[in-house]
XYZ file of C-alpha atoms in Angstrom:
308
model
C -1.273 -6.103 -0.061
C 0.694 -6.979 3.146
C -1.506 -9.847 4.436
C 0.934 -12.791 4.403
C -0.122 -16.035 4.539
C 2.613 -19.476 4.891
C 3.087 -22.073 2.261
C 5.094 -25.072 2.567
C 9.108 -25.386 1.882
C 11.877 -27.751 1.781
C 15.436 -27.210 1.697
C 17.014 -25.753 -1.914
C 13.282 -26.010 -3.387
C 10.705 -22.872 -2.974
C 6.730 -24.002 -3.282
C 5.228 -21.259 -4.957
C 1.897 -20.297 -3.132
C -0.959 -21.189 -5.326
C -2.426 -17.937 -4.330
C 0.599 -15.779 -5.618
C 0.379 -17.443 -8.612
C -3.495 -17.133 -8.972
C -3.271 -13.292 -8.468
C -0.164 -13.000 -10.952
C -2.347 -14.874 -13.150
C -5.052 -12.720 -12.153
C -3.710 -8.850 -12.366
C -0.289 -9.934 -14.696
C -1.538 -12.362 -17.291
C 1.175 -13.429 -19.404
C 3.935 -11.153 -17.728
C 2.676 -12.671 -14.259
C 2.789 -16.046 -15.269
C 6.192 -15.601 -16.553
C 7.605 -14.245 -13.214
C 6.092 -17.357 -10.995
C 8.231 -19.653 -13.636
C 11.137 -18.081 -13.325
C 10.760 -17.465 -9.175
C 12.425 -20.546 -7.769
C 15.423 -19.568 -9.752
C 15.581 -16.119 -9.143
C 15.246 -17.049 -5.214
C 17.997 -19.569 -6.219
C 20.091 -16.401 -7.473
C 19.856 -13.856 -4.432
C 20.096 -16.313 -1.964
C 23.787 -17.084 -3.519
C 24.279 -13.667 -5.052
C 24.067 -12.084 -0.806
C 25.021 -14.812 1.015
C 21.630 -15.849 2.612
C 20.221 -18.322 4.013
C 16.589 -19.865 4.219
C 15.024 -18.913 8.033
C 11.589 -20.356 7.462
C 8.432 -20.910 5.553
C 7.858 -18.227 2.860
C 5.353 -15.780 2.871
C 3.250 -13.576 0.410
C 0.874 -11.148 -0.304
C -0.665 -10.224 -4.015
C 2.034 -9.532 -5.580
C 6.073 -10.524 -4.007
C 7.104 -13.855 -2.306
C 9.028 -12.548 0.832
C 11.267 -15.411 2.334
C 12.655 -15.507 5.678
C 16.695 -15.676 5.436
C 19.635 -14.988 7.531
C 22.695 -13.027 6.357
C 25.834 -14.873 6.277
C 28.474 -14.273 8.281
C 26.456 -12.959 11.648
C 23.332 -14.630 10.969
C 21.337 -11.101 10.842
C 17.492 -11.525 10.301
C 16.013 -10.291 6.917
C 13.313 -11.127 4.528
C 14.268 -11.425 0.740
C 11.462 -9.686 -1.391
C 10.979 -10.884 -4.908
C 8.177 -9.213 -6.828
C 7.193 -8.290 -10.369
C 8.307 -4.693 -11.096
C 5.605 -2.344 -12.099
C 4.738 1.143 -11.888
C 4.251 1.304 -8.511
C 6.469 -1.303 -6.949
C 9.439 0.516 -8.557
C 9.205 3.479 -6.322
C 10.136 1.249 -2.912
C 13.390 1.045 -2.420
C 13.323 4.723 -3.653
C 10.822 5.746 -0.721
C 12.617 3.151 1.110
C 16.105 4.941 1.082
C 14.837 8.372 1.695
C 13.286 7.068 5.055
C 16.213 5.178 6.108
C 14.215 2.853 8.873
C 12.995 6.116 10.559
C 9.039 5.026 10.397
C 9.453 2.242 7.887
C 11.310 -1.061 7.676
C 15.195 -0.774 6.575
C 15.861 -1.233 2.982
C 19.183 -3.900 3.168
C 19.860 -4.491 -0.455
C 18.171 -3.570 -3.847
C 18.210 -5.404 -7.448
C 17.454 -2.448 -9.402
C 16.428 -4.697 -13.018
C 14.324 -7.443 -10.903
C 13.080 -4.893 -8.340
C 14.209 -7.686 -5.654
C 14.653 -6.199 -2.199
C 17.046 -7.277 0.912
C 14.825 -5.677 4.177
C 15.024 -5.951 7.796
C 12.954 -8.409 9.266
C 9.528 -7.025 11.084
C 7.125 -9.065 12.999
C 4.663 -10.761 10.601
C 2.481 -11.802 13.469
C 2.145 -8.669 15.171
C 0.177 -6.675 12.813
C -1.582 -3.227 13.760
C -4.810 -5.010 12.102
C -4.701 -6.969 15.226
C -5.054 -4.215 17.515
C -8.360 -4.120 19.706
C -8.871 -0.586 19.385
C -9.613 0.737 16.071
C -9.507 4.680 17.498
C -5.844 3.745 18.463
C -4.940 1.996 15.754
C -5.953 4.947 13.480
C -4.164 7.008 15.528
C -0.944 4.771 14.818
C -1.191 5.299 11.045
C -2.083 8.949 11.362
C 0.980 9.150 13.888
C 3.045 7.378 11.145
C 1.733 9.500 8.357
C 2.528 12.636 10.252
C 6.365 11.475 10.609
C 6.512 9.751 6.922
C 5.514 13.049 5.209
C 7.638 14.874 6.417
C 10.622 13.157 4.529
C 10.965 15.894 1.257
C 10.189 13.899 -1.583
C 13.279 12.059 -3.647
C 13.283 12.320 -7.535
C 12.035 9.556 -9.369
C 8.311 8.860 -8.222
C 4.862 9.124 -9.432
C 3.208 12.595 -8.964
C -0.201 12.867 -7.654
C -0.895 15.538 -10.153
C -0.069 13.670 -13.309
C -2.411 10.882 -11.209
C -5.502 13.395 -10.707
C -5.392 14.854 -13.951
C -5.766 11.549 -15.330
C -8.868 10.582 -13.209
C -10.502 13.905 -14.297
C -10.071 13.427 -18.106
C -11.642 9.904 -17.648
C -14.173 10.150 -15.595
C -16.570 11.769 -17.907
C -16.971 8.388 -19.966
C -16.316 6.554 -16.870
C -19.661 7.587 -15.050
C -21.627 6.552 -18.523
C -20.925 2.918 -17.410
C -22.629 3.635 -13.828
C -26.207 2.767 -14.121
C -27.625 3.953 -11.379
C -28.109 7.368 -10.989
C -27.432 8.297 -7.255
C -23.682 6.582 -7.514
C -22.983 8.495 -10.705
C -24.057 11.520 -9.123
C -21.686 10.549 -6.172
C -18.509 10.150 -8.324
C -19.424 13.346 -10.490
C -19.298 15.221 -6.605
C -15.818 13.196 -6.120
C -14.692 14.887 -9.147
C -15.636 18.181 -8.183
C -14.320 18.259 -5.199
C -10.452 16.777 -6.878
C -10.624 19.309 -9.307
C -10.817 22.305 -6.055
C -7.941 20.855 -5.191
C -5.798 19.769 -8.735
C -3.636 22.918 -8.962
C -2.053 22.672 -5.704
C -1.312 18.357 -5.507
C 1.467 18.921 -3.219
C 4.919 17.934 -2.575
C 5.480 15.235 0.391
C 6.465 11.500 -0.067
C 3.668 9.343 0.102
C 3.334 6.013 1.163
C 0.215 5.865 -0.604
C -0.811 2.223 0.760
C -0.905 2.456 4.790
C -3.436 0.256 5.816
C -3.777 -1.769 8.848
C -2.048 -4.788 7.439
C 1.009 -2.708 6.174
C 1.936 -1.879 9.845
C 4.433 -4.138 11.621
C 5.470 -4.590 15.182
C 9.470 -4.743 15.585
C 12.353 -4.456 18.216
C 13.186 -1.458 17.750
C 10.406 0.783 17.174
C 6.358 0.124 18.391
C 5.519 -0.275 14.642
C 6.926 0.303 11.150
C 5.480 1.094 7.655
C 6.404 -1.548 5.027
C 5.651 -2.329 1.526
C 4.684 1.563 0.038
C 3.824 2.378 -3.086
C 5.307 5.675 -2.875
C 4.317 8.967 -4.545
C 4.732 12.772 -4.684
C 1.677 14.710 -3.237
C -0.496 16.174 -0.530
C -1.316 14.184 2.386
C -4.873 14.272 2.497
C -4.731 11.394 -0.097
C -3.356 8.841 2.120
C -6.073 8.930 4.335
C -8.626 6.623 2.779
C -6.952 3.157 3.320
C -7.240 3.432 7.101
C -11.244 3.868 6.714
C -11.689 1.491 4.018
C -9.799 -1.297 6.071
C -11.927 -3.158 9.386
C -14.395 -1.002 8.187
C -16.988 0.774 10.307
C -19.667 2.815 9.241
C -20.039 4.984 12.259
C -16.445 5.408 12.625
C -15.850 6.986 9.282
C -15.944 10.550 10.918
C -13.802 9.452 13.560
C -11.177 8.534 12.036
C -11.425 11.268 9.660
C -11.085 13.824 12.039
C -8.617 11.758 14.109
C -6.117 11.965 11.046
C -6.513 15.352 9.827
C -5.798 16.914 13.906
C -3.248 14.410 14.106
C -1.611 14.918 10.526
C -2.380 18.683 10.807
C -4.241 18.616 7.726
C -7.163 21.363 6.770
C -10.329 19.429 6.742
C -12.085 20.120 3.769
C -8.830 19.908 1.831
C -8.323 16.445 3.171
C -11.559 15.441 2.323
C -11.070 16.239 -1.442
C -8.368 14.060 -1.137
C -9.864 11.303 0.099
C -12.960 12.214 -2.609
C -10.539 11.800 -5.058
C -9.126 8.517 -3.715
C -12.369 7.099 -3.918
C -13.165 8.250 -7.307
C -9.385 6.226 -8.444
C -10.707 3.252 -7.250
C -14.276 3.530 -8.673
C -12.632 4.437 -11.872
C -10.469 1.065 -11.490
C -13.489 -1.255 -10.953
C -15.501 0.184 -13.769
C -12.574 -0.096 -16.220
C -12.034 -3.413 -15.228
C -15.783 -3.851 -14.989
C -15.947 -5.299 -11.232
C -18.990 -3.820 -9.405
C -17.968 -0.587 -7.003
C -17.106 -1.518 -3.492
C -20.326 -0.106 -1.286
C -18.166 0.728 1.341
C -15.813 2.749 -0.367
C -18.677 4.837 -1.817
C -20.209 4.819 1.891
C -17.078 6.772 3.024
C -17.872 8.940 -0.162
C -21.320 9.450 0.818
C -20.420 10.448 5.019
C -17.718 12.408 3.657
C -19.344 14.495 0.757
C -20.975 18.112 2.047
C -20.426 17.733 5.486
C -18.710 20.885 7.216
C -15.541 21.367 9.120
């Protein structure tokens, strides 16, 4: 999540966000706990170890603290990123690099063992979520999308076919834990309509997480991709964050078929996708056992059967 929200500071001494450390607490347990303890010192560390310099009142999302600095000697704007490695936060700086700023924010510096991240400095409040027009501002991401995915893919990340044939093996005990009958027949038509489409998963880097809110204004460029969680795989299965996100029932067709003519995708192949990208998250909820989001099985439902 990209939504950043201030919490207070004073010089040398980093207030940790109470909501950084609630969601750490939250998703990380006793491995997220451990980070927020050691995260004033580990700020303490970078800002010494590349000569930076506190530019303002930190920010975060879910998961990372991102302060504002300045890089000593010229005073260059940046953000220092200091999150808790996982399984997808360690593909960044990999996307990151292959991208090079064209379409997403510069990758500065990199910390391979903390995952801590140097990165040019965007426009926090100029987010795409902000734009009046949700037709244009799909059209942004899909615009975006069609540039990212064109980068080939860099070794090292998650494959959406190791992904997918994961879903498929557990969905069958998954869907026992669905009581009602119409949504388990719902995520049994998700899975049929990944597995049409689970010998061919594709090949092109993924940002797997561009949703409104991960869409930056900046100097140079209109707006920038930050903070992916990249992957290996067809394109069709990054379109479900920009209909889940200010959504709109009676825009879930638009936007559809907004992306796929902008991305050059083929429909019904890009709906799979997106099938499938519902069915992850379902699968998510019930193993945590959180009830399924009823809008992300309305974009199911206005997606499922309908023709090209």
């Amino acid at each position: 999540m990209s939504r950043f929200t201030h919490a207070s500071i004073v010089p040398y001494v980093i207030d940790i966000p109470h909501a950084l450390a609630a969601a750490q607490e939250k998703y990380n347990g006793t491995a997220g706990r451990a980070f927020i303890a050691r995260l004033p010192r580990l700020a303490a560390d970078f800002l010494d170890r590349w000569d930076l310099k506190l530019d303002g009142r930190p920010m975060h999302g879910v998961s990372a603290l991102v302060l504002p600095v300045l890089r000593r000697p010229d005073h260059t704007p940046a953000v220092l990123k200091l999150q808790l490695p996982d399984e997808e936060s360690r593909g960044e700086p990999i996307a990151l690099r292959a991208w090079n700023g064209d379409g997403a924010v510069r990758l500065l510096d990199h910390d391979e063992p903390t995952g801590t991240m140097l990165l040019e400095r965007l426009d926090p409040t100029r987010m795409l979520s902000q734009h009046p027009d949700t037709h244009e501002a799909a059209a942004v991401i899909a615009r975006l999308l069609a540039h990212l995915t064109t980068t080939p893919a860099p070794p090292g990340l998650r494959h959406l076919g190791d992904i997918t044939q994961a879903m498929l093996a557990d969905t069958p005990q998954a869907l026992t834990q669905v009581p009602d009958p119409e949504t388990r027949r719902l995520l049994a038509d998700c899975a049929a309509a990944v597995r049409e489409v689970a010998t061919d998963p594709g090949d092109r880097l993924l940002h797997w997480d561009l949703h409104y809110e991960n869409v930056l204004a900046a100097d140079r460029a209109p707006w920038l991709a930050i903070d992916p969680k990249p992957l290996v795989g067809d394109p069709g299965f990054e379109l479900l964050p920009a209909l889940y996100n200010r959504f709109d029932p009676t825009d879930i067709r638009h936007r559809f078929d907004t992306m796929t003519d902008i991305l050059t995708l083929d429909p019904a192949r890009a709906r799979a996708w997106t099938l499938g990208r519902v069915l992850q998250n379902c699968l998510w909820e019930i193993a945590d056992g959180r009830p399924l989001e009823p809008e992300r099985l309305e974009i199911a439902r206005r997606l499922r059967g309908t023709g090209d």
